[in-house]
Amino acid sequence: MTAQTPPPAAPTSRPKRRANRALGWTVAGLALLGALAGATAYTGTRTQDITEQAVQGMVTALDASGVASVENSKYQRGFTTSTQTMTVVLGNGEDGEQPVRLLVTNRIQHGPLPGFKSVGQALIDTEVRFEDAALQARMTEALGGKQPTLRTVVGLGGTSTTDLNIPAGTLTEAGDTVNWQPLTAQSSVSGLTSRLNLNWPGLTVAGETAATLGKIAVTSDITRRSKDDLLGVGKTSATLDSLTIAGGAAPVTVKNMRLGSEGRLNGGAHYDGTLTYDIGQIEGAGQTFKDVQVHLAARHLAVAPLQRLGKLVNDLQAAQRGKTTPTPDLTPAQEQQIQADLLALLKEDPRLVIDRLSVGTDSGPVVLTGQVNLTGLGQLSGEELAALEQMPMLALSRVDAQAKVQASEPALKGLVETFGSDSPFSDPQAIQQLVDAGLVTRTGTTLTADLRFKDGASTLNGQSLGDF
C-alpha cells in the first residue's frame, strides 16, 4: 500500500503576522520613548548649563552698563519642564529715586521635541514683568492688553535663536503721550559667534516735550576666540533715520545717522578697533551742519594686557554688585597691575588714528585726518621703562602726532563764519598772509595745513611754530 503524502504545512496565519508586526512597532515605540526620555534628561541638564551661562553673561553685561544689575537668580529643574527666575534692578538709587525691579521668568520645555513645537534641546518662553503691580497694570494697559513675547529655541548642537516682539502701545505721563510702534528683534548664538538683528519703526511724543524718533535698525556679528575673550572680532552697526525734538527753546533735528564699530585681530597678538559716526544733517540753535563724519581707530593694541585690564574692570564691578557704598580704592596690587598692563600696551607701539573728521558745507567738505602713536618704547631698557612708569610725561619725547586739514577756501570760510566772523580764515587777505608765511599751502582752490608734533617739537607745514 502506497503511503499517503502528508499535506503541505499550512501557511503562517495572518493573525500571527499581525502580532509580530504589532510587537515590532511596540518595541520600536518603546525604544523611541526611551530615547526621548533619555534625550530629555540630557538636554534638561544641558539647558541648565546653557541658561546659567546666558544668565552669567547677562549679569556681566548689565553690570558693565552701570544702569542695571541682576539679583536672586534661581533654577528649578524638572524632567520635561524647568523654570529659571531672576530679578533685574534698573537704577542704583543714587539720584534719590527708588530702583525699578523687573521679574524675569524663563519657562523651559526640554527637548529633543520641546512642547512638540520644534526640534532642539529646549524651548524657552520668557516673561518680563514689573515687580510693582500698579506699574505692571499701567504697562499692560499701555500695550492694549497684549504682552511682549520672547522665545528662545536651543538647537541640538547648542546653538540658540531668540525672537523678541514688543507690541505697539500708548502711554500718557505728566501730560506727555508716547506712542511707539512694534519692535522686532532676533539674536542667535552658535558656538562663540553671536548675531543680532533689530528693527523698530520708532515712536512719537506729544505734549510739552514734542519729539519724533524715526526708524532704528541694529545689526551685529561678533565672534570670540574663547569663552574668556572680552574683545571679540566682528562688526556692529546702527542706523537712525531721524530724530526731532521740537519742545523747548532750542529745537534739534538729526537726519540719517549711522553708527558703526569693528574689531579685528592684527596678527595673533594685536587688536585693531574702529568707531564711526556719520550724520547726514544736524539742525539746531540756528545752525545747520551736513555730512558730519567722525571716523576714529585704535590700532596695534596688545591683546594680552588689554584682556587683563578688561577682566580687572569686570572683577571690580562684580565685587561692587548689589552694594550702595562707594567703590573702594584700588589695592596696591591692582594699581601695580594697571600700571604694568598700561606700560605693556605702550611698549607695543599703539596708534590712535583720526581716519576722518569732516563737516560738509555748500562749497564742499572741511576734512581733518591725523594719527598719534608712541614710538620706540619696545626698545627701552628696564631702567628706562621704570623711570617712564614713575614719570609718564617722559613719554612726550616718544610721541609722534600728525594732523592734516584740507578744504576749499569757500568751504573753510563758510564753516568758520558759522561760529562767527572773528577768524583769519574768514578774511581772504588773512588767508593769503598765512599762505605767504608758509603756514598754509594752496593748490588750486584747496587749502592744506599739516601739523606735526615729534621729538617734543611742533611744526606747521614743516616750519617750526616757535618761529611765529
PDB file of C-alpha atoms in Angstrom, residues 27-316:
ATOM      1  CA  VAL A  27       9.335  47.641  20.613  1.00  0.00           C
ATOM      2  CA  ALA A  28      10.203  50.490  18.271  1.00  0.00           C
ATOM      3  CA  GLY A  29       7.788  52.770  20.078  1.00  0.00           C
ATOM      4  CA  LEU A  30       9.211  51.863  23.469  1.00  0.00           C
ATOM      5  CA  ALA A  31      12.719  52.419  22.137  1.00  0.00           C
ATOM      6  CA  LEU A  32      11.699  55.811  20.755  1.00  0.00           C
ATOM      7  CA  LEU A  33      10.066  56.796  24.032  1.00  0.00           C
ATOM      8  CA  GLY A  34      13.168  55.677  25.872  1.00  0.00           C
ATOM      9  CA  ALA A  35      15.350  57.691  23.540  1.00  0.00           C
ATOM     10  CA  LEU A  36      13.114  60.717  24.006  1.00  0.00           C
ATOM     11  CA  ALA A  37      13.225  60.271  27.767  1.00  0.00           C
ATOM     12  CA  GLY A  38      16.994  59.925  27.784  1.00  0.00           C
ATOM     13  CA  ALA A  39      17.439  62.858  25.437  1.00  0.00           C
ATOM     14  CA  THR A  40      15.054  64.923  27.539  1.00  0.00           C
ATOM     15  CA  ALA A  41      17.059  64.184  30.664  1.00  0.00           C
ATOM     16  CA  TYR A  42      20.293  65.031  28.818  1.00  0.00           C
ATOM     17  CA  THR A  43      19.002  68.223  27.238  1.00  0.00           C
ATOM     18  CA  GLY A  44      17.456  69.244  30.545  1.00  0.00           C
ATOM     19  CA  THR A  45      20.917  69.172  32.077  1.00  0.00           C
ATOM     20  CA  ARG A  46      22.492  70.875  29.067  1.00  0.00           C
ATOM     21  CA  THR A  47      19.768  73.536  29.060  1.00  0.00           C
ATOM     22  CA  GLN A  48      20.516  74.381  32.676  1.00  0.00           C
ATOM     23  CA  ASP A  49      24.191  74.807  31.785  1.00  0.00           C
ATOM     24  CA  ILE A  50      23.341  76.962  28.781  1.00  0.00           C
ATOM     25  CA  THR A  51      20.805  79.020  30.728  1.00  0.00           C
ATOM     26  CA  GLU A  52      23.198  79.601  33.606  1.00  0.00           C
ATOM     27  CA  GLN A  53      25.910  80.641  31.153  1.00  0.00           C
ATOM     28  CA  ALA A  54      23.478  83.030  29.488  1.00  0.00           C
ATOM     29  CA  VAL A  55      22.450  84.481  32.852  1.00  0.00           C
ATOM     30  CA  GLN A  56      26.085  84.982  33.823  1.00  0.00           C
ATOM     31  CA  GLY A  57      26.670  86.746  30.513  1.00  0.00           C
ATOM     32  CA  MET A  58      23.669  88.966  31.196  1.00  0.00           C
ATOM     33  CA  VAL A  59      24.946  89.719  34.703  1.00  0.00           C
ATOM     34  CA  THR A  60      28.316  90.785  33.291  1.00  0.00           C
ATOM     35  CA  ALA A  61      26.773  92.903  30.532  1.00  0.00           C
ATOM     36  CA  LEU A  62      24.272  94.640  32.812  1.00  0.00           C
ATOM     37  CA  ASP A  63      26.869  95.340  35.469  1.00  0.00           C
ATOM     38  CA  ALA A  64      29.153  96.793  32.808  1.00  0.00           C
ATOM     39  CA  SER A  65      26.351  99.103  31.660  1.00  0.00           C
ATOM     40  CA  GLY A  66      26.189 100.761  35.074  1.00  0.00           C
ATOM     41  CA  VAL A  67      22.401 101.159  34.824  1.00  0.00           C
ATOM     42  CA  ALA A  68      21.201  97.709  35.865  1.00  0.00           C
ATOM     43  CA  SER A  69      22.143  94.623  37.832  1.00  0.00           C
ATOM     44  CA  VAL A  70      20.884  91.065  38.351  1.00  0.00           C
ATOM     45  CA  GLU A  71      19.952  89.506  41.665  1.00  0.00           C
ATOM     46  CA  ASN A  72      18.098  86.458  43.014  1.00  0.00           C
ATOM     47  CA  SER A  73      18.784  84.143  40.077  1.00  0.00           C
ATOM     48  CA  LYS A  74      17.335  80.634  40.645  1.00  0.00           C
ATOM     49  CA  TYR A  75      16.893  77.497  38.514  1.00  0.00           C
ATOM     50  CA  GLN A  76      14.324  74.780  39.302  1.00  0.00           C
ATOM     51  CA  ARG A  77      14.765  71.775  37.021  1.00  0.00           C
ATOM     52  CA  GLY A  78      12.056  69.251  36.241  1.00  0.00           C
ATOM     53  CA  PHE A  79      12.035  66.250  33.917  1.00  0.00           C
ATOM     54  CA  THR A  80      10.224  67.798  30.945  1.00  0.00           C
ATOM     55  CA  THR A  81       9.980  71.404  32.106  1.00  0.00           C
ATOM     56  CA  SER A  82      12.068  73.748  34.223  1.00  0.00           C
ATOM     57  CA  THR A  83      11.800  77.308  35.475  1.00  0.00           C
ATOM     58  CA  GLN A  84      14.533  79.893  35.813  1.00  0.00           C
ATOM     59  CA  THR A  85      13.823  83.187  37.585  1.00  0.00           C
ATOM     60  CA  MET A  86      15.803  86.320  38.322  1.00  0.00           C
ATOM     61  CA  THR A  87      15.277  89.932  39.293  1.00  0.00           C
ATOM     62  CA  VAL A  88      16.758  92.727  37.176  1.00  0.00           C
ATOM     63  CA  VAL A  89      17.235  96.005  39.054  1.00  0.00           C
ATOM     64  CA  LEU A  90      17.191  99.216  36.990  1.00  0.00           C
ATOM     65  CA  GLY A  91      18.956 102.161  38.625  1.00  0.00           C
ATOM     66  CA  ASN A  92      21.045 102.302  41.786  1.00  0.00           C
ATOM     67  CA  GLY A  93      19.121 104.838  43.863  1.00  0.00           C
ATOM     68  CA  GLU A  94      21.952 107.381  43.763  1.00  0.00           C
ATOM     69  CA  ASP A  95      19.684 110.070  42.271  1.00  0.00           C
ATOM     70  CA  GLY A  96      17.178 109.750  45.098  1.00  0.00           C
ATOM     71  CA  GLU A  97      14.722 107.664  43.077  1.00  0.00           C
ATOM     72  CA  GLN A  98      13.806 104.129  44.026  1.00  0.00           C
ATOM     73  CA  PRO A  99      15.262 101.450  41.725  1.00  0.00           C
ATOM     74  CA  VAL A 100      12.788  99.676  39.437  1.00  0.00           C
ATOM     75  CA  ARG A 101      12.687  95.888  39.673  1.00  0.00           C
ATOM     76  CA  LEU A 102      11.788  93.593  36.807  1.00  0.00           C
ATOM     77  CA  LEU A 103      10.809  89.980  37.428  1.00  0.00           C
ATOM     78  CA  VAL A 104      12.158  87.742  34.663  1.00  0.00           C
ATOM     79  CA  THR A 105      10.806  84.194  34.350  1.00  0.00           C
ATOM     80  CA  ASN A 106      12.091  81.629  31.860  1.00  0.00           C
ATOM     81  CA  ARG A 107       9.707  78.701  31.336  1.00  0.00           C
ATOM     82  CA  ILE A 108      11.722  75.939  29.730  1.00  0.00           C
ATOM     83  CA  GLN A 109      10.424  72.874  27.871  1.00  0.00           C
ATOM     84  CA  HIS A 110      13.164  70.296  27.357  1.00  0.00           C
ATOM     85  CA  GLY A 111      13.964  68.641  24.030  1.00  0.00           C
ATOM     86  CA  PRO A 112      14.525  66.924  21.757  1.00  0.00           C
ATOM     87  CA  LEU A 113      10.891  67.782  20.896  1.00  0.00           C
ATOM     88  CA  PRO A 114      10.223  70.624  23.356  1.00  0.00           C
ATOM     89  CA  GLY A 115       6.471  71.033  23.711  1.00  0.00           C
ATOM     90  CA  PHE A 116       6.188  69.212  20.351  1.00  0.00           C
ATOM     91  CA  LYS A 117       6.620  72.661  18.779  1.00  0.00           C
ATOM     92  CA  SER A 118      10.185  72.373  17.481  1.00  0.00           C
ATOM     93  CA  VAL A 119      13.263  70.165  17.386  1.00  0.00           C
ATOM     94  CA  GLY A 120      16.069  71.033  19.757  1.00  0.00           C
ATOM     95  CA  GLN A 121      17.400  70.926  23.280  1.00  0.00           C
ATOM     96  CA  ALA A 122      14.824  73.324  24.678  1.00  0.00           C
ATOM     97  CA  LEU A 123      12.105  75.856  24.016  1.00  0.00           C
ATOM     98  CA  ILE A 124      12.320  78.824  26.392  1.00  0.00           C
ATOM     99  CA  ASP A 125       9.499  81.342  26.788  1.00  0.00           C
ATOM    100  CA  THR A 126      10.498  84.413  28.771  1.00  0.00           C
ATOM    101  CA  GLU A 127       8.118  86.654  30.680  1.00  0.00           C
ATOM    102  CA  VAL A 128       9.185  90.069  31.977  1.00  0.00           C
ATOM    103  CA  ARG A 129       7.001  91.900  34.492  1.00  0.00           C
ATOM    104  CA  PHE A 130       7.410  94.868  36.797  1.00  0.00           C
ATOM    105  CA  GLU A 131       7.607  93.880  40.447  1.00  0.00           C
ATOM    106  CA  ASP A 132       5.364  96.863  41.244  1.00  0.00           C
ATOM    107  CA  ALA A 133       1.834  95.624  40.484  1.00  0.00           C
ATOM    108  CA  ALA A 134       0.484  99.120  39.791  1.00  0.00           C
ATOM    109  CA  LEU A 135       3.281  99.829  37.325  1.00  0.00           C
ATOM    110  CA  GLN A 136       2.707  96.472  35.626  1.00  0.00           C
ATOM    111  CA  ALA A 137      -1.023  97.223  35.308  1.00  0.00           C
ATOM    112  CA  ARG A 138      -0.235 100.528  33.613  1.00  0.00           C
ATOM    113  CA  MET A 139       2.129  98.831  31.182  1.00  0.00           C
ATOM    114  CA  THR A 140      -0.446  96.145  30.354  1.00  0.00           C
ATOM    115  CA  GLU A 141      -2.984  98.876  29.653  1.00  0.00           C
ATOM    116  CA  ALA A 142      -0.463 100.783  27.529  1.00  0.00           C
ATOM    117  CA  LEU A 143       0.049  97.675  25.384  1.00  0.00           C
ATOM    118  CA  GLY A 144      -3.686  97.229  24.895  1.00  0.00           C
ATOM    119  CA  GLY A 145      -3.775  94.023  26.914  1.00  0.00           C
ATOM    120  CA  LYS A 146      -1.098  92.389  24.772  1.00  0.00           C
ATOM    121  CA  GLN A 147       2.168  91.103  26.157  1.00  0.00           C
ATOM    122  CA  PRO A 148       5.683  91.189  24.736  1.00  0.00           C
ATOM    123  CA  THR A 149       6.921  87.774  23.629  1.00  0.00           C
ATOM    124  CA  LEU A 150      10.447  86.471  23.968  1.00  0.00           C
ATOM    125  CA  ARG A 151      11.071  82.925  22.736  1.00  0.00           C
ATOM    126  CA  THR A 152      14.363  81.079  22.531  1.00  0.00           C
ATOM    127  CA  VAL A 153      14.953  77.793  20.701  1.00  0.00           C
ATOM    128  CA  VAL A 154      18.095  75.949  21.797  1.00  0.00           C
ATOM    129  CA  GLY A 155      19.196  73.624  18.997  1.00  0.00           C
ATOM    130  CA  LEU A 156      20.528  70.098  19.379  1.00  0.00           C
ATOM    131  CA  GLY A 157      24.045  71.330  18.697  1.00  0.00           C
ATOM    132  CA  GLY A 158      23.833  74.018  21.372  1.00  0.00           C
ATOM    133  CA  THR A 159      23.017  76.879  19.000  1.00  0.00           C
ATOM    134  CA  SER A 160      20.210  79.172  20.083  1.00  0.00           C
ATOM    135  CA  THR A 161      17.879  81.641  18.392  1.00  0.00           C
ATOM    136  CA  THR A 162      15.831  84.201  20.296  1.00  0.00           C
ATOM    137  CA  ASP A 163      12.926  86.198  18.855  1.00  0.00           C
ATOM    138  CA  LEU A 164      11.601  89.307  20.600  1.00  0.00           C
ATOM    139  CA  ASN A 165       8.342  91.040  19.733  1.00  0.00           C
ATOM    140  CA  ILE A 166       7.029  94.102  21.580  1.00  0.00           C
ATOM    141  CA  PRO A 167       3.530  95.271  20.576  1.00  0.00           C
ATOM    142  CA  ALA A 168       2.717  98.867  19.711  1.00  0.00           C
ATOM    143  CA  GLY A 169       1.446 100.921  22.614  1.00  0.00           C
ATOM    144  CA  THR A 170       0.479 104.281  24.068  1.00  0.00           C
ATOM    145  CA  LEU A 171       1.421 105.695  27.462  1.00  0.00           C
ATOM    146  CA  THR A 172       0.494 109.077  28.956  1.00  0.00           C
ATOM    147  CA  GLU A 173       2.622 110.501  31.752  1.00  0.00           C
ATOM    148  CA  ALA A 174       2.612 114.045  33.199  1.00  0.00           C
ATOM    149  CA  GLY A 175       0.797 115.456  30.186  1.00  0.00           C
ATOM    150  CA  ASP A 176       3.064 113.818  27.605  1.00  0.00           C
ATOM    151  CA  THR A 177       1.763 110.974  25.435  1.00  0.00           C
ATOM    152  CA  VAL A 178       4.185 108.438  23.986  1.00  0.00           C
ATOM    153  CA  ASN A 179       3.126 106.308  21.018  1.00  0.00           C
ATOM    154  CA  TRP A 180       5.533 103.580  19.954  1.00  0.00           C
ATOM    155  CA  GLN A 181       5.493 101.200  17.027  1.00  0.00           C
ATOM    156  CA  PRO A 182       6.020  97.426  17.358  1.00  0.00           C
ATOM    157  CA  LEU A 183       9.612  96.318  17.816  1.00  0.00           C
ATOM    158  CA  THR A 184      11.077  93.069  16.500  1.00  0.00           C
ATOM    159  CA  ALA A 185      14.497  91.589  17.126  1.00  0.00           C
ATOM    160  CA  GLN A 186      16.271  88.295  16.627  1.00  0.00           C
ATOM    161  CA  SER A 187      19.529  87.166  18.172  1.00  0.00           C
ATOM    162  CA  SER A 188      21.387  83.923  17.604  1.00  0.00           C
ATOM    163  CA  VAL A 189      24.352  82.246  19.246  1.00  0.00           C
ATOM    164  CA  SER A 190      26.363  79.492  17.592  1.00  0.00           C
ATOM    165  CA  GLY A 191      29.468  78.425  19.443  1.00  0.00           C
ATOM    166  CA  LEU A 192      31.464  81.595  20.063  1.00  0.00           C
ATOM    167  CA  THR A 193      29.617  83.636  17.424  1.00  0.00           C
ATOM    168  CA  SER A 194      26.649  85.848  18.268  1.00  0.00           C
ATOM    169  CA  ARG A 195      24.440  87.789  15.853  1.00  0.00           C
ATOM    170  CA  LEU A 196      21.709  90.379  16.346  1.00  0.00           C
ATOM    171  CA  ASN A 197      19.125  91.999  14.078  1.00  0.00           C
ATOM    172  CA  LEU A 198      16.738  94.619  15.480  1.00  0.00           C
ATOM    173  CA  ASN A 199      14.153  96.773  13.727  1.00  0.00           C
ATOM    174  CA  TRP A 200      11.925  99.444  15.223  1.00  0.00           C
ATOM    175  CA  PRO A 201       9.805 101.933  13.242  1.00  0.00           C
ATOM    176  CA  GLY A 202      10.165 104.409  16.119  1.00  0.00           C
ATOM    177  CA  LEU A 203       7.958 106.500  18.395  1.00  0.00           C
ATOM    178  CA  THR A 204       6.389 109.929  18.845  1.00  0.00           C
ATOM    179  CA  VAL A 205       5.979 112.092  21.935  1.00  0.00           C
ATOM    180  CA  ALA A 206       3.172 114.657  22.042  1.00  0.00           C
ATOM    181  CA  GLY A 207       2.834 117.270  24.761  1.00  0.00           C
ATOM    182  CA  GLU A 208       5.106 119.844  26.331  1.00  0.00           C
ATOM    183  CA  THR A 209       8.051 117.803  25.093  1.00  0.00           C
ATOM    184  CA  ALA A 210       7.319 117.038  21.434  1.00  0.00           C
ATOM    185  CA  ALA A 211       9.638 114.558  19.759  1.00  0.00           C
ATOM    186  CA  THR A 212       9.750 112.062  16.918  1.00  0.00           C
ATOM    187  CA  LEU A 213      12.126 109.131  16.705  1.00  0.00           C
ATOM    188  CA  GLY A 214      12.351 107.593  13.248  1.00  0.00           C
ATOM    189  CA  LYS A 215      13.210 104.067  12.165  1.00  0.00           C
ATOM    190  CA  ILE A 216      16.030 102.322  14.018  1.00  0.00           C
ATOM    191  CA  ALA A 217      17.930  99.261  12.789  1.00  0.00           C
ATOM    192  CA  VAL A 218      20.758  97.437  14.565  1.00  0.00           C
ATOM    193  CA  THR A 219      22.893  94.557  13.278  1.00  0.00           C
ATOM    194  CA  SER A 220      25.790  92.811  14.973  1.00  0.00           C
ATOM    195  CA  ASP A 221      28.043  89.852  14.174  1.00  0.00           C
ATOM    196  CA  ILE A 222      30.698  89.148  16.817  1.00  0.00           C
ATOM    197  CA  THR A 223      32.981  86.134  17.296  1.00  0.00           C
ATOM    198  CA  ARG A 224      35.123  85.490  20.359  1.00  0.00           C
ATOM    199  CA  ARG A 225      38.264  83.375  20.327  1.00  0.00           C
ATOM    200  CA  SER A 226      37.343  81.718  23.638  1.00  0.00           C
ATOM    201  CA  LYS A 227      34.727  81.981  26.359  1.00  0.00           C
ATOM    202  CA  ASP A 228      37.090  84.284  28.280  1.00  0.00           C
ATOM    203  CA  ASP A 229      37.635  86.628  25.325  1.00  0.00           C
ATOM    204  CA  LEU A 230      36.316  90.089  26.272  1.00  0.00           C
ATOM    205  CA  LEU A 231      37.136  91.763  22.948  1.00  0.00           C
ATOM    206  CA  GLY A 232      35.734  89.680  20.119  1.00  0.00           C
ATOM    207  CA  VAL A 233      36.082  90.399  16.422  1.00  0.00           C
ATOM    208  CA  GLY A 234      33.346  91.456  14.036  1.00  0.00           C
ATOM    209  CA  LYS A 235      31.084  94.364  13.208  1.00  0.00           C
ATOM    210  CA  THR A 236      28.183  96.220  14.792  1.00  0.00           C
ATOM    211  CA  SER A 237      26.124  98.886  13.043  1.00  0.00           C
ATOM    212  CA  ALA A 238      23.119 101.019  13.921  1.00  0.00           C
ATOM    213  CA  THR A 239      21.077 103.432  11.822  1.00  0.00           C
ATOM    214  CA  LEU A 240      18.606 106.121  12.833  1.00  0.00           C
ATOM    215  CA  ASP A 241      16.503 107.670  10.088  1.00  0.00           C
ATOM    216  CA  SER A 242      15.619 110.820  12.018  1.00  0.00           C
ATOM    217  CA  LEU A 243      15.277 112.424  15.433  1.00  0.00           C
ATOM    218  CA  THR A 244      13.349 115.625  16.047  1.00  0.00           C
ATOM    219  CA  ILE A 245      12.947 117.374  19.399  1.00  0.00           C
ATOM    220  CA  ALA A 246      10.568 120.283  18.932  1.00  0.00           C
ATOM    221  CA  GLY A 247       9.882 121.154  22.555  1.00  0.00           C
ATOM    222  CA  GLY A 248      11.972 123.655  24.480  1.00  0.00           C
ATOM    223  CA  ALA A 249      13.839 126.774  23.428  1.00  0.00           C
ATOM    224  CA  ALA A 250      16.299 125.028  21.081  1.00  0.00           C
ATOM    225  CA  PRO A 251      14.674 122.551  18.655  1.00  0.00           C
ATOM    226  CA  VAL A 252      17.032 119.911  17.285  1.00  0.00           C
ATOM    227  CA  THR A 253      16.755 117.740  14.177  1.00  0.00           C
ATOM    228  CA  VAL A 254      19.101 114.906  13.245  1.00  0.00           C
ATOM    229  CA  LYS A 255      18.769 113.021   9.963  1.00  0.00           C
ATOM    230  CA  ASN A 256      20.377 109.863   8.586  1.00  0.00           C
ATOM    231  CA  MET A 257      22.620 108.882  11.483  1.00  0.00           C
ATOM    232  CA  ARG A 258      24.827 105.800  11.091  1.00  0.00           C
ATOM    233  CA  LEU A 259      26.999 104.373  13.841  1.00  0.00           C
ATOM    234  CA  GLY A 260      29.450 101.551  13.371  1.00  0.00           C
ATOM    235  CA  SER A 261      32.199  99.675  15.167  1.00  0.00           C
ATOM    236  CA  GLU A 262      34.565  96.940  14.092  1.00  0.00           C
ATOM    237  CA  GLY A 263      37.145  94.863  15.909  1.00  0.00           C
ATOM    238  CA  ARG A 264      39.691  92.645  14.219  1.00  0.00           C
ATOM    239  CA  LEU A 265      42.930  90.904  15.032  1.00  0.00           C
ATOM    240  CA  ASN A 266      46.169  92.363  13.709  1.00  0.00           C
ATOM    241  CA  GLY A 267      48.212  89.197  13.715  1.00  0.00           C
ATOM    242  CA  GLY A 268      47.751  86.895  16.680  1.00  0.00           C
ATOM    243  CA  ALA A 269      48.831  89.258  19.457  1.00  0.00           C
ATOM    244  CA  HIS A 270      47.393  92.639  18.474  1.00  0.00           C
ATOM    245  CA  TYR A 271      43.949  94.129  18.059  1.00  0.00           C
ATOM    246  CA  ASP A 272      42.527  96.928  15.885  1.00  0.00           C
ATOM    247  CA  GLY A 273      39.280  98.713  16.693  1.00  0.00           C
ATOM    248  CA  THR A 274      37.361 101.342  14.727  1.00  0.00           C
ATOM    249  CA  LEU A 275      34.420 103.569  15.605  1.00  0.00           C
ATOM    250  CA  THR A 276      32.468 105.582  13.028  1.00  0.00           C
ATOM    251  CA  TYR A 277      29.765 108.246  13.244  1.00  0.00           C
ATOM    252  CA  ASP A 278      28.099 109.523  10.077  1.00  0.00           C
ATOM    253  CA  ILE A 279      25.294 112.085  10.266  1.00  0.00           C
ATOM    254  CA  GLY A 280      23.536 113.361   7.170  1.00  0.00           C
ATOM    255  CA  GLN A 281      22.344 116.598   8.749  1.00  0.00           C
ATOM    256  CA  ILE A 282      22.119 118.319  12.134  1.00  0.00           C
ATOM    257  CA  GLU A 283      19.974 121.386  12.718  1.00  0.00           C
ATOM    258  CA  GLY A 284      19.913 123.290  15.982  1.00  0.00           C
ATOM    259  CA  ALA A 285      20.482 126.689  17.579  1.00  0.00           C
ATOM    260  CA  GLY A 286      20.002 128.345  14.200  1.00  0.00           C
ATOM    261  CA  GLN A 287      22.835 126.352  12.602  1.00  0.00           C
ATOM    262  CA  THR A 288      22.836 123.538  10.049  1.00  0.00           C
ATOM    263  CA  PHE A 289      25.678 121.065   9.558  1.00  0.00           C
ATOM    264  CA  LYS A 290      25.674 118.491   6.774  1.00  0.00           C
ATOM    265  CA  ASP A 291      27.616 115.297   6.144  1.00  0.00           C
ATOM    266  CA  VAL A 292      29.282 115.186   9.560  1.00  0.00           C
ATOM    267  CA  GLN A 293      31.734 112.282   9.732  1.00  0.00           C
ATOM    268  CA  VAL A 294      33.829 111.130  12.683  1.00  0.00           C
ATOM    269  CA  HIS A 295      35.917 108.017  12.000  1.00  0.00           C
ATOM    270  CA  LEU A 296      38.295 107.006  14.803  1.00  0.00           C
ATOM    271  CA  ALA A 297      40.551 103.995  15.247  1.00  0.00           C
ATOM    272  CA  ALA A 298      42.898 102.420  17.763  1.00  0.00           C
ATOM    273  CA  ARG A 299      45.418 100.120  16.109  1.00  0.00           C
ATOM    274  CA  HIS A 300      48.129  97.686  17.155  1.00  0.00           C
ATOM    275  CA  LEU A 301      46.818  97.243  20.696  1.00  0.00           C
ATOM    276  CA  ALA A 302      48.405  94.351  22.572  1.00  0.00           C
ATOM    277  CA  VAL A 303      45.660  91.791  23.230  1.00  0.00           C
ATOM    278  CA  ALA A 304      47.003  90.219  26.450  1.00  0.00           C
ATOM    279  CA  PRO A 305      47.242  93.378  28.610  1.00  0.00           C
ATOM    280  CA  LEU A 306      44.005  94.688  27.106  1.00  0.00           C
ATOM    281  CA  GLN A 307      42.221  91.489  28.163  1.00  0.00           C
ATOM    282  CA  ARG A 308      43.719  91.677  31.651  1.00  0.00           C
ATOM    283  CA  LEU A 309      42.573  95.271  32.080  1.00  0.00           C
ATOM    284  CA  GLY A 310      39.081  94.330  30.919  1.00  0.00           C
ATOM    285  CA  LYS A 311      38.938  91.418  33.354  1.00  0.00           C
ATOM    286  CA  LEU A 312      40.064  93.645  36.212  1.00  0.00           C
ATOM    287  CA  VAL A 313      37.277  96.128  35.454  1.00  0.00           C
ATOM    288  CA  ASN A 314      34.722  93.289  35.368  1.00  0.00           C
ATOM    289  CA  ASP A 315      36.028  91.882  38.660  1.00  0.00           C
ATOM    290  CA  LEU A 316      35.769  95.284  40.338  1.00  0.00           C
TER     291      LEU A 316
END
